[in-house]
mmCIF file of N, CA and C in Angstrom:
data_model
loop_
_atom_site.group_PDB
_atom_site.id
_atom_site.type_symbol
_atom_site.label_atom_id
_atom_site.label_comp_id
_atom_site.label_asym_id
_atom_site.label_seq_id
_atom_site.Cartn_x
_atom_site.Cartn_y
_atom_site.Cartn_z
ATOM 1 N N UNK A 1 -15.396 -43.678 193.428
ATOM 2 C CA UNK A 1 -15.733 -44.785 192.555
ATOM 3 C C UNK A 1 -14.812 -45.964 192.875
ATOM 4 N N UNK A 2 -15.324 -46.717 192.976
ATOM 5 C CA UNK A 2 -14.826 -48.486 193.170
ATOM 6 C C UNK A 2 -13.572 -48.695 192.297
ATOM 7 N N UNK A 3 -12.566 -49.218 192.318
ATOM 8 C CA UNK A 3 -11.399 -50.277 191.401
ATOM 9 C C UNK A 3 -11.612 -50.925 191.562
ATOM 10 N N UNK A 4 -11.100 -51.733 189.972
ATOM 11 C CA UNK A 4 -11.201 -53.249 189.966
ATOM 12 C C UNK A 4 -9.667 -53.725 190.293
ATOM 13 N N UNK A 5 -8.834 -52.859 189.853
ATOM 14 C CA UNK A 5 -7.329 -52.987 190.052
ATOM 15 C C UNK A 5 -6.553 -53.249 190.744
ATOM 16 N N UNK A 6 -6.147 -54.853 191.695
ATOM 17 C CA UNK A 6 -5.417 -54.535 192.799
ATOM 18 C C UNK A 6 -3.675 -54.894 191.905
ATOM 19 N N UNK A 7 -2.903 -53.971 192.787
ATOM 20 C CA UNK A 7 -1.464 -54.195 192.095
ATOM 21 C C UNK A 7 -0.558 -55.020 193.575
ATOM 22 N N UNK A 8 -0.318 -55.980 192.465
ATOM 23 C CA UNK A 8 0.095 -56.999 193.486
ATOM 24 C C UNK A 8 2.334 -56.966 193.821
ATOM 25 N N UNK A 9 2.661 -57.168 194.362
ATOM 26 C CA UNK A 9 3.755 -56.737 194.537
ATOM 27 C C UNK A 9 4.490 -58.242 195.437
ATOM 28 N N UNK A 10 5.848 -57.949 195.381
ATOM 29 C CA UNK A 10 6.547 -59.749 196.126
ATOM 30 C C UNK A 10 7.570 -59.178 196.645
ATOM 31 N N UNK A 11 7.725 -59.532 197.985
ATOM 32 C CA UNK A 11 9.280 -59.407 198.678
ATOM 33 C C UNK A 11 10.121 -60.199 197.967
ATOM 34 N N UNK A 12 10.207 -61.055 197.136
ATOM 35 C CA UNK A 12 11.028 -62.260 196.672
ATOM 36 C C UNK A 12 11.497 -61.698 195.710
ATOM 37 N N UNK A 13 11.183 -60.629 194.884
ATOM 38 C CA UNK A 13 11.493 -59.934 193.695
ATOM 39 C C UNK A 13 12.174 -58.717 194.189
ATOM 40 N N UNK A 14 13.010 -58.124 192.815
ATOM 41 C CA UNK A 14 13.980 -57.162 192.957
ATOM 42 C C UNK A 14 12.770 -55.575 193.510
ATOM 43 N N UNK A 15 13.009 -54.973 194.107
ATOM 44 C CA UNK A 15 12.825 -53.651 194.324
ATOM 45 C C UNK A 15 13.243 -52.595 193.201
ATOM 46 N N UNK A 16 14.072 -52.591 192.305
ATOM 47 C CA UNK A 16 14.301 -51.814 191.235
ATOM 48 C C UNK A 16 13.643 -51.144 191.064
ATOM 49 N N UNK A 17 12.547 -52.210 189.744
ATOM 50 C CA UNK A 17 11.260 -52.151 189.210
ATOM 51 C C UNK A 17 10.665 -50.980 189.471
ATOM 52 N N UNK A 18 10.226 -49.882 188.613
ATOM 53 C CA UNK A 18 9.246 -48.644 188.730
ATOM 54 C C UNK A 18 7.844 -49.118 188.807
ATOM 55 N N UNK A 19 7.629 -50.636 188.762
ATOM 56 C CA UNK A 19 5.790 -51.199 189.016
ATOM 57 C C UNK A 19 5.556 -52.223 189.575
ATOM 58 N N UNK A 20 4.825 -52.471 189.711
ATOM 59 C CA UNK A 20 4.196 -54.045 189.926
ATOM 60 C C UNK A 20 4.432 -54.910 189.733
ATOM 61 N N UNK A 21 4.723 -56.164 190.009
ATOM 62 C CA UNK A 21 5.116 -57.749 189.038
ATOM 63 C C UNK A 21 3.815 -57.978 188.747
ATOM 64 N N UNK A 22 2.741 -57.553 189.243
ATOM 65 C CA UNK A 22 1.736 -58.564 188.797
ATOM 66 C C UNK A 22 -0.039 -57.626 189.208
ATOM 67 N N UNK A 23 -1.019 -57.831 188.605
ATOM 68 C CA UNK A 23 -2.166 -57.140 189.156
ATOM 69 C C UNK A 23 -3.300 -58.393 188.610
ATOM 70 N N UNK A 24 -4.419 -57.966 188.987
ATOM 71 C CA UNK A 24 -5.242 -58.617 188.923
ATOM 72 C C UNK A 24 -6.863 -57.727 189.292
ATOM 73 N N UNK A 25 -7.853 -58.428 188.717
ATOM 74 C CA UNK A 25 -9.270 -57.535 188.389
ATOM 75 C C UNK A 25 -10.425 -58.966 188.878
ATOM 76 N N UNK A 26 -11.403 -58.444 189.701
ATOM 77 C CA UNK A 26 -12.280 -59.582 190.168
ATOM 78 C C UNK A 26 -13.158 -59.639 188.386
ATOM 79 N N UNK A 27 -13.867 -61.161 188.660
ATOM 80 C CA UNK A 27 -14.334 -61.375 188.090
ATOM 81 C C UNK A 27 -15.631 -60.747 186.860
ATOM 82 N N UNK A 28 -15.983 -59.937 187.994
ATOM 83 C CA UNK A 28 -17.257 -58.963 187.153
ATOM 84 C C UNK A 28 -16.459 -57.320 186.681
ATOM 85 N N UNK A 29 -15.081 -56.862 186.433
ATOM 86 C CA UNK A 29 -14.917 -56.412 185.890
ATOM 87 C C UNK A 29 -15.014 -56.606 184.514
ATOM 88 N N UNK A 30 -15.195 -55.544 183.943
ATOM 89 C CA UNK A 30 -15.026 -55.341 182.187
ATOM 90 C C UNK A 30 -13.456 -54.972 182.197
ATOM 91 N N UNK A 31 -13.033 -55.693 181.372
ATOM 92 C CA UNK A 31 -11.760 -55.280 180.509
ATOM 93 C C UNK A 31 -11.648 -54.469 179.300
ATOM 94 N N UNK A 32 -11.329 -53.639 179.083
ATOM 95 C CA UNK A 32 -10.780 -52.528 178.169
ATOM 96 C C UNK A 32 -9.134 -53.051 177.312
ATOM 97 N N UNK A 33 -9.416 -53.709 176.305
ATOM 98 C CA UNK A 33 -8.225 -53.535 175.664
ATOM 99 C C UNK A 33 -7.992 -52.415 174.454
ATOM 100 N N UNK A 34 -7.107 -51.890 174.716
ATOM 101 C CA UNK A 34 -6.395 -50.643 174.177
ATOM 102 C C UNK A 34 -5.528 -50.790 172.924
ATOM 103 N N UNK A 35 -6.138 -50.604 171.837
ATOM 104 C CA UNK A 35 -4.924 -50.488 170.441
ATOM 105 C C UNK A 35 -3.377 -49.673 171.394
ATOM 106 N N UNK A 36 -2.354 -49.811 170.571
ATOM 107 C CA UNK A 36 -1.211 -48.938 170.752
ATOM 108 C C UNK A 36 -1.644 -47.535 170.787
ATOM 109 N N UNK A 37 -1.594 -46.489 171.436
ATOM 110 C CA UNK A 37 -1.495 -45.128 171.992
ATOM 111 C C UNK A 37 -0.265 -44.679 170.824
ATOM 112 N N UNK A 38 -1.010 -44.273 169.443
ATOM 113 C CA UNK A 38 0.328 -43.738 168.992
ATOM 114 C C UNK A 38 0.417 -42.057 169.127
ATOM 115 N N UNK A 39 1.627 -41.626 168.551
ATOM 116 C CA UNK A 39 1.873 -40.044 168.868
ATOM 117 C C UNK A 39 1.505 -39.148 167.603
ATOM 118 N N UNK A 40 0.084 -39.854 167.081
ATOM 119 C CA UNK A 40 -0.763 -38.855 166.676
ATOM 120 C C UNK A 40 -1.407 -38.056 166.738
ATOM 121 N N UNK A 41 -1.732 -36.620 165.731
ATOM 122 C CA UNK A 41 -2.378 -35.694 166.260
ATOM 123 C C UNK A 41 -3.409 -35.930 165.218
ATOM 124 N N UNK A 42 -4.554 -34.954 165.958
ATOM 125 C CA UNK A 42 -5.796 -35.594 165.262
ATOM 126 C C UNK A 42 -6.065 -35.705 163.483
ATOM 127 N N UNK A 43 -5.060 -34.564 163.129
ATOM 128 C CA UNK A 43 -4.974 -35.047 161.874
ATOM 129 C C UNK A 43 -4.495 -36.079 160.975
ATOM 130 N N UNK A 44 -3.448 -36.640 161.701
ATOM 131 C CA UNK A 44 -2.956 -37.615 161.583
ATOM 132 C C UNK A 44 -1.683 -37.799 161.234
ATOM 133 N N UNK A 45 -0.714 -36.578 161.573
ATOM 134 C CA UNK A 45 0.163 -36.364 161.734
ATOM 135 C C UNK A 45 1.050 -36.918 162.856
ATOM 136 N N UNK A 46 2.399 -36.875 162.688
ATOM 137 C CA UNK A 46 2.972 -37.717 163.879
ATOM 138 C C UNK A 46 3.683 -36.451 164.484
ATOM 139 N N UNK A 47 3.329 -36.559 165.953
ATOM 140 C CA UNK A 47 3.738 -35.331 166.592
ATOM 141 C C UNK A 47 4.945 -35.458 167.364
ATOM 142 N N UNK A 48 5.430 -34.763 167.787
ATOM 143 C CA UNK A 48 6.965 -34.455 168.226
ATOM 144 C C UNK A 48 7.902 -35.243 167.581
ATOM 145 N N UNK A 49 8.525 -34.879 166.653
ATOM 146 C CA UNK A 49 9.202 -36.055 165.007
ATOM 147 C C UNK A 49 10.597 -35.717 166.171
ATOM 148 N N UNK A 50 11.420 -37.112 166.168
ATOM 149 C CA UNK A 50 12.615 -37.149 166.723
ATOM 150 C C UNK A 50 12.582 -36.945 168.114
ATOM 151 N N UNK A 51 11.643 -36.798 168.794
ATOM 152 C CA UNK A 51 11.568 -36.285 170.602
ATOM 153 C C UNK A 51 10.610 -37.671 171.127
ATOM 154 N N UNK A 52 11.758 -38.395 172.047
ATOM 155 C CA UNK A 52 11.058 -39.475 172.473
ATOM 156 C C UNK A 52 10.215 -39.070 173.594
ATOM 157 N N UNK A 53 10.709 -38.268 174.466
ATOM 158 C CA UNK A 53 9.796 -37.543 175.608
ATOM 159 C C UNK A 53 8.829 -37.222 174.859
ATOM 160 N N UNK A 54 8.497 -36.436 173.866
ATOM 161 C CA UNK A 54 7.743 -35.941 173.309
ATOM 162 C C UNK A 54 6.427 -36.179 172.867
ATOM 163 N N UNK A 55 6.811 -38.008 172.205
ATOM 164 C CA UNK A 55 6.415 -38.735 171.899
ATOM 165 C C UNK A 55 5.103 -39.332 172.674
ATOM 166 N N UNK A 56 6.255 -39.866 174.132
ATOM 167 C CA UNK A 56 5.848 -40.623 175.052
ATOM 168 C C UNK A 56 4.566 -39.904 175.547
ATOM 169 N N UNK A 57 4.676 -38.265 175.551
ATOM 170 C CA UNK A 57 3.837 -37.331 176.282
ATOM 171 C C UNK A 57 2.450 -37.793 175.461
ATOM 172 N N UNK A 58 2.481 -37.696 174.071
ATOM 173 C CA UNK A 58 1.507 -38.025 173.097
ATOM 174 C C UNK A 58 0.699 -38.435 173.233
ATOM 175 N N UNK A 59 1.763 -40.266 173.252
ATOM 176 C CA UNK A 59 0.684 -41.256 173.877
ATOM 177 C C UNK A 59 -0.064 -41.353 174.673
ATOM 178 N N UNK A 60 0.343 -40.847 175.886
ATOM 179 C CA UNK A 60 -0.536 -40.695 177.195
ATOM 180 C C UNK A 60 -1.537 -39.982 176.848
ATOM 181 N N UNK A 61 -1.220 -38.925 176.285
ATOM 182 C CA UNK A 61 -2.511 -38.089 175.897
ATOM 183 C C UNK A 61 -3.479 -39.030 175.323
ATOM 184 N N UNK A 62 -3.311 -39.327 174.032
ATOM 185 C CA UNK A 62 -3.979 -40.451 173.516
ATOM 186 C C UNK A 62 -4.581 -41.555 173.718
ATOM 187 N N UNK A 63 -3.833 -42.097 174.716
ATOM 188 C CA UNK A 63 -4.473 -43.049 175.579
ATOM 189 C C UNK A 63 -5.446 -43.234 176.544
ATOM 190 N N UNK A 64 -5.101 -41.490 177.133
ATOM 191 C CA UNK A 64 -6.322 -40.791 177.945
ATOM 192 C C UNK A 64 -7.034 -40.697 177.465
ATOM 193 N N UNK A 65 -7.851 -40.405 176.394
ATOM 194 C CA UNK A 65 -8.848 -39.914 175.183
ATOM 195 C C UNK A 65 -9.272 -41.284 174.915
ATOM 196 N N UNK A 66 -8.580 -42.513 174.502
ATOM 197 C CA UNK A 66 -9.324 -43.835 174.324
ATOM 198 C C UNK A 66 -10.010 -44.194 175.443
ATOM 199 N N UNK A 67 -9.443 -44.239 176.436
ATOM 200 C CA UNK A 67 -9.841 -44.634 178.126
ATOM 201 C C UNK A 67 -11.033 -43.947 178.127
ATOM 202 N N UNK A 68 -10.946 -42.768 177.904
ATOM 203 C CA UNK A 68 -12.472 -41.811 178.526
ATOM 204 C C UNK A 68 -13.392 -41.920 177.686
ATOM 205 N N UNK A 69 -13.104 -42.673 176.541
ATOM 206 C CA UNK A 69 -14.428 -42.936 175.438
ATOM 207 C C UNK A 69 -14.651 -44.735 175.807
ATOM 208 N N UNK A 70 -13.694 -44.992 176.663
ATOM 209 C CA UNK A 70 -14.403 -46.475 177.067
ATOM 210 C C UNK A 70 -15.066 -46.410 178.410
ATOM 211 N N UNK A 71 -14.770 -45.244 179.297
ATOM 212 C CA UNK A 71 -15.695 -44.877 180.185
ATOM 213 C C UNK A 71 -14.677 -45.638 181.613
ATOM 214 N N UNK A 72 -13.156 -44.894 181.395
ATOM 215 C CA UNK A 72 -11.789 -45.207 182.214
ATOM 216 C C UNK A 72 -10.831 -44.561 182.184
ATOM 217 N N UNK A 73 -10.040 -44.837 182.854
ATOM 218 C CA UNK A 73 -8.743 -44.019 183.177
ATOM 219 C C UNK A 73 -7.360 -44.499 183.485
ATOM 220 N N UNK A 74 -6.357 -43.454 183.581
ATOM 221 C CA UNK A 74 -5.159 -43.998 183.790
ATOM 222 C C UNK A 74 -5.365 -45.139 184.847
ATOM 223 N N UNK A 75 -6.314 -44.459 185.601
ATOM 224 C CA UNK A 75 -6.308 -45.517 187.107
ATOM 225 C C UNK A 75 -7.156 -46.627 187.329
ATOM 226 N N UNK A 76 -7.518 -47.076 185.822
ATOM 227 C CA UNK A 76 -8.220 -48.147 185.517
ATOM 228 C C UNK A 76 -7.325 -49.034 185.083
ATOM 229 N N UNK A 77 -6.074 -48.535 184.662
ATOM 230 C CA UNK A 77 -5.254 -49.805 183.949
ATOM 231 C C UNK A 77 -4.805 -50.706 184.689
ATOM 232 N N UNK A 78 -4.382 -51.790 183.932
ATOM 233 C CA UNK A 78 -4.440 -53.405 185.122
ATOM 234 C C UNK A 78 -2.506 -53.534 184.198
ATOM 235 N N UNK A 79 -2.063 -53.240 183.115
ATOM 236 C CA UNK A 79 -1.261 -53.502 182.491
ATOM 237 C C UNK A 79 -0.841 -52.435 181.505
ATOM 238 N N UNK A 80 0.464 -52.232 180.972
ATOM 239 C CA UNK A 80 1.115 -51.663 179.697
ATOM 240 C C UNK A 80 2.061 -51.812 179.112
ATOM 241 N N UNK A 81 2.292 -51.860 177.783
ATOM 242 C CA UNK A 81 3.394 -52.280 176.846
ATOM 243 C C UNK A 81 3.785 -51.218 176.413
ATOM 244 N N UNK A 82 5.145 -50.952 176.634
ATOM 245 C CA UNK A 82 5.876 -49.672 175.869
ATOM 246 C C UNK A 82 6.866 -50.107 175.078
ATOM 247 N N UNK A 83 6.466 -49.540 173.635
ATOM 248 C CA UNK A 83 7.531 -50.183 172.587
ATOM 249 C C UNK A 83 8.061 -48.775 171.795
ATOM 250 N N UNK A 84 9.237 -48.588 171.782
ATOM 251 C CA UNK A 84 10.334 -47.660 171.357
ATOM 252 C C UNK A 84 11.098 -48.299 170.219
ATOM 253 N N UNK A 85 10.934 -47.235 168.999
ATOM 254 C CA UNK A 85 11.614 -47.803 168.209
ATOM 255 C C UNK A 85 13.271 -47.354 167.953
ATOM 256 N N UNK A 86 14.373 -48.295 169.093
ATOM 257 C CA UNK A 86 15.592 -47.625 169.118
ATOM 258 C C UNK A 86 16.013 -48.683 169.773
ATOM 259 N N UNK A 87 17.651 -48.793 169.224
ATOM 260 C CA UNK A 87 18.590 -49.754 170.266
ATOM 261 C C UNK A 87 19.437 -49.593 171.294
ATOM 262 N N UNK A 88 18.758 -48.214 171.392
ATOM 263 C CA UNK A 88 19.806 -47.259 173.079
ATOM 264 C C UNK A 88 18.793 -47.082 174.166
ATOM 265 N N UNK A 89 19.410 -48.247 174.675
ATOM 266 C CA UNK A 89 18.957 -48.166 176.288
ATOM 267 C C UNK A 89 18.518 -47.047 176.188
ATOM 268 N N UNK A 90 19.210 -45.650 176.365
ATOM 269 C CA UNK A 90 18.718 -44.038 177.170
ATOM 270 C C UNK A 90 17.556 -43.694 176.549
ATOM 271 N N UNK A 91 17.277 -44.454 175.222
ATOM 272 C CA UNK A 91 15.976 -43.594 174.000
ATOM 273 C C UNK A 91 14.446 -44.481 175.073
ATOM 274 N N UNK A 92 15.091 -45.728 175.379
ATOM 275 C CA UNK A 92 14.008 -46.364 176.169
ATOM 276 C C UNK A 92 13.175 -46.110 177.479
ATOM 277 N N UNK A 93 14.600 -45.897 178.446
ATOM 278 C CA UNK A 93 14.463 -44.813 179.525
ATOM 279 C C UNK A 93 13.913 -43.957 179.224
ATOM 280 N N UNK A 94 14.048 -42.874 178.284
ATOM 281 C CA UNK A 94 13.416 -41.514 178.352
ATOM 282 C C UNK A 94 12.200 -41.442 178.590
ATOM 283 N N UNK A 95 11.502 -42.862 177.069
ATOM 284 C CA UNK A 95 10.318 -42.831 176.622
ATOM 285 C C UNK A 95 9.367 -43.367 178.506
ATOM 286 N N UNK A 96 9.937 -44.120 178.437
ATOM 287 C CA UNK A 96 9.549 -44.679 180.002
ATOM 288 C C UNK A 96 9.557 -43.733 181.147
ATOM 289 N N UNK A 97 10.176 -42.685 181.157
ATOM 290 C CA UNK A 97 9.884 -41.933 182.518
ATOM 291 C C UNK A 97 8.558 -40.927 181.838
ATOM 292 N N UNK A 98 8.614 -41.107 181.342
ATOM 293 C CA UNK A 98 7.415 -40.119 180.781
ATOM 294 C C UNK A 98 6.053 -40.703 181.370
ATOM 295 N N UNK A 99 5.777 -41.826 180.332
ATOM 296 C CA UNK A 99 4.846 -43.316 180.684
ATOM 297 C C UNK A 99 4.619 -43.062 182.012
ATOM 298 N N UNK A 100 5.741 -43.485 183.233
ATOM 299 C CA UNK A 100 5.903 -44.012 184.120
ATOM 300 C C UNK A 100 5.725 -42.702 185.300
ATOM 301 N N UNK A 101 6.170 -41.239 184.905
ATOM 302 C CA UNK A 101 5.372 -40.004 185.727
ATOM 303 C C UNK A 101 3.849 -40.020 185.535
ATOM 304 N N UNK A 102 3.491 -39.697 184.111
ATOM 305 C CA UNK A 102 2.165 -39.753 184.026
ATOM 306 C C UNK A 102 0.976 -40.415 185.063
ATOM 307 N N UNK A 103 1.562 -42.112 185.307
ATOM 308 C CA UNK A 103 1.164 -42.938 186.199
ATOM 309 C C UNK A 103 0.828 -43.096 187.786
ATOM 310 N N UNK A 104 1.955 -42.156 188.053
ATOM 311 C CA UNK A 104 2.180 -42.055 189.992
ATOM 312 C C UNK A 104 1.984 -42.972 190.174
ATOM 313 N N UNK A 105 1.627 -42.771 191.346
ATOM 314 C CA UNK A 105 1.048 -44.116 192.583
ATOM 315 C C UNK A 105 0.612 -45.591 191.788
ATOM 316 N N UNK A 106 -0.261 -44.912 190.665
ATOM 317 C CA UNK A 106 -0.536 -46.677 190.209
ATOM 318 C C UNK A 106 0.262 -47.239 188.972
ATOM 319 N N UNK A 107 1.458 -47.695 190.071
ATOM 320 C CA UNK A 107 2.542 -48.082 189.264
ATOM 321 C C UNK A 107 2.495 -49.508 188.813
ATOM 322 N N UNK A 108 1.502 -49.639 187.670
ATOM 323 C CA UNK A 108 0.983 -51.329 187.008
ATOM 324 C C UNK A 108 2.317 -52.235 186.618
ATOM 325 N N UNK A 109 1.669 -52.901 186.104
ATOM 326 C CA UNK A 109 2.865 -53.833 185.683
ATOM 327 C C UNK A 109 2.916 -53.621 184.106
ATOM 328 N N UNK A 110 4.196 -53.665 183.870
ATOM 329 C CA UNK A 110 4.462 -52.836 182.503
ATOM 330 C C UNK A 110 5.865 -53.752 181.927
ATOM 331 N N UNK A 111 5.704 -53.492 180.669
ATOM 332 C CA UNK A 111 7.006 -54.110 179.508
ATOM 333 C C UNK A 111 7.364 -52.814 178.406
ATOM 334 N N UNK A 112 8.765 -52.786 178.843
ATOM 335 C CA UNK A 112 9.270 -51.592 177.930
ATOM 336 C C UNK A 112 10.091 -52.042 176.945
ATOM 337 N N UNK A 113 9.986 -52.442 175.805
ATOM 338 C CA UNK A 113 10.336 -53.078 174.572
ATOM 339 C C UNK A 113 11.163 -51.729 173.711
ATOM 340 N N UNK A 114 12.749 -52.161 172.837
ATOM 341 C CA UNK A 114 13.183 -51.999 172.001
ATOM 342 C C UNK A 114 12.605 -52.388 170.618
ATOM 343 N N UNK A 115 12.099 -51.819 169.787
ATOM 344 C CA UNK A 115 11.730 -52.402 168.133
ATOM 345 C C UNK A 115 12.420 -51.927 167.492
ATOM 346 N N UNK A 116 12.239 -52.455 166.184
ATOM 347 C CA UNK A 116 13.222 -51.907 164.934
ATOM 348 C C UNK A 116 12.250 -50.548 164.299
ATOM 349 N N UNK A 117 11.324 -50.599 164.154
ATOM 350 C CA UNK A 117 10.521 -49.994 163.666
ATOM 351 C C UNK A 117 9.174 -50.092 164.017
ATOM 352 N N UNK A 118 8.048 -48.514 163.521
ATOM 353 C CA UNK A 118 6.518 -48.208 164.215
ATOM 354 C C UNK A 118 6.131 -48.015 162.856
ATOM 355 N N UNK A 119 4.634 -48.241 162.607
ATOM 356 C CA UNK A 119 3.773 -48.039 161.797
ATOM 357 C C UNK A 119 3.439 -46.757 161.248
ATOM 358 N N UNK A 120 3.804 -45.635 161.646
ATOM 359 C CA UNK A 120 3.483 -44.336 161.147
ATOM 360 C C UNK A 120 5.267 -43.477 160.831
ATOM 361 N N UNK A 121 5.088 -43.148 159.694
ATOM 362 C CA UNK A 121 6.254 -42.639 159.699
ATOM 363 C C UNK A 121 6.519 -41.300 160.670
ATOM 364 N N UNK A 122 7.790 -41.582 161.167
ATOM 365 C CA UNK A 122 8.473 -40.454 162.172
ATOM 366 C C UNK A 122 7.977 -41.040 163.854
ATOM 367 N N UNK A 123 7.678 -41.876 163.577
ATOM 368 C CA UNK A 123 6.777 -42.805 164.871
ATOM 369 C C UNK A 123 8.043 -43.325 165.928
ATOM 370 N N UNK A 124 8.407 -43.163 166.845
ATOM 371 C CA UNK A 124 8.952 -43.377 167.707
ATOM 372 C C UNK A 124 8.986 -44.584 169.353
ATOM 373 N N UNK A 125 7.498 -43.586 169.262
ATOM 374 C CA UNK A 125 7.069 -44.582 170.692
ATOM 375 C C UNK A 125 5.450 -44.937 170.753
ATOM 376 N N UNK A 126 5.084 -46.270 171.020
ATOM 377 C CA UNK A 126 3.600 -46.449 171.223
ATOM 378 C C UNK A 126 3.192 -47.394 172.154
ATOM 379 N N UNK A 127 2.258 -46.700 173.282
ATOM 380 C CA UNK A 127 1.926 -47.618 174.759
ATOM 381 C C UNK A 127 0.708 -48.219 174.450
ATOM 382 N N UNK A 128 0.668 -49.239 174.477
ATOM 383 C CA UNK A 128 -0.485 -50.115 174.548
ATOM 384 C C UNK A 128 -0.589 -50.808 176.592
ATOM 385 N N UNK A 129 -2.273 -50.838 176.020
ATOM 386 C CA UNK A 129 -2.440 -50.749 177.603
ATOM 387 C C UNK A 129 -3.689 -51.591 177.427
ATOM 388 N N UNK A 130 -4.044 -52.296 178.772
ATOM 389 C CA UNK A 130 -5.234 -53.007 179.335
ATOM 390 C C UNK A 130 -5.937 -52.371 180.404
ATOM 391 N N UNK A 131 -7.229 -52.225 180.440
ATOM 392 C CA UNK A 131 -7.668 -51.523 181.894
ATOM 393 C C UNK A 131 -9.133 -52.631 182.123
ATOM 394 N N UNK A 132 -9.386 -52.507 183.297
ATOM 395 C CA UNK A 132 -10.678 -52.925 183.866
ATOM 396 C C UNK A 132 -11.215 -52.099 184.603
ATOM 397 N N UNK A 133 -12.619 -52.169 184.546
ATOM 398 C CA UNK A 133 -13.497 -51.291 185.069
ATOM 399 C C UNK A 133 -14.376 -51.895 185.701
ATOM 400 N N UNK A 134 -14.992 -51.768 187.350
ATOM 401 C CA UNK A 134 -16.618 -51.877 187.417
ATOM 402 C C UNK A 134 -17.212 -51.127 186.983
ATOM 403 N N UNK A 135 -18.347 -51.504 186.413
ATOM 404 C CA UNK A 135 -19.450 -50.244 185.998
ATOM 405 C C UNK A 135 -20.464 -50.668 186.798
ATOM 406 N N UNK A 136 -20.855 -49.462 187.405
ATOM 407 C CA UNK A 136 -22.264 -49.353 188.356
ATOM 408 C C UNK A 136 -23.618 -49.396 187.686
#
């Protein structure tokens, strides 16, 4: 199946970076925007209470499950926002290698945000994401 996704990358920029600086989707893609991926379970419980890995694992799950009811995938995403609610660097990292294995190869362009606080109590971490799709 076709991508719309190219991930664009710059010698002029740091190498660090676990993604992309930048991507882009031709014109006749559909865009998929994605509520926050929170670390709910279907009841509506917040799952792994205090485990940011845990958390992070969640979301992905979750996010996978929105994607495949928009008729997409991890490897449809063009972008993602990861927001952690903590002021230690390491709680951010964690949540992010999680995110950021899940991903492999299509390493998008992404923002990993510190907050004070998430919308569900015991809520930790939530990835919000953009994807584009051709549809045949």
């Amino acid at each position: 199946m076709p991508r719309a996704v190219t991930l664009i990358r710059s010698a002029a920029l740091s190498d660090v970076a676990e993604y992309a600086y930048a991507a882009t989707a031709p014109a006749e893609a559909r865009l998929v925007f994605l509520a926050g991926a929170c670390p709910l379970e279907k009841d509506g419980s917040t799952a792994a209470a205090g485990d940011y890995a845990g958390q992070a694992a969640k979301c992905v799950e979750n996010l996978r499950t929105a994607l495949d009811a928009a008729g997409a995938d991890l490897q449809d995403v063009i972008s993602t926002r990861v927001l952690v609610a903590s002021t230690r660097q390491e709680d951010l990292v964690t949540a992010w290698q999680v995110v950021r294995d899940a991903f492999g190869e299509h390493d998008v362009p992404s923002t990993l945000m510190g907050v004070t606080v998430l919308g569900y109590r015991d809520q930790l971490v939530e990835v919000e994401a953009v994807a584009a799709v051709l549809d045949e």
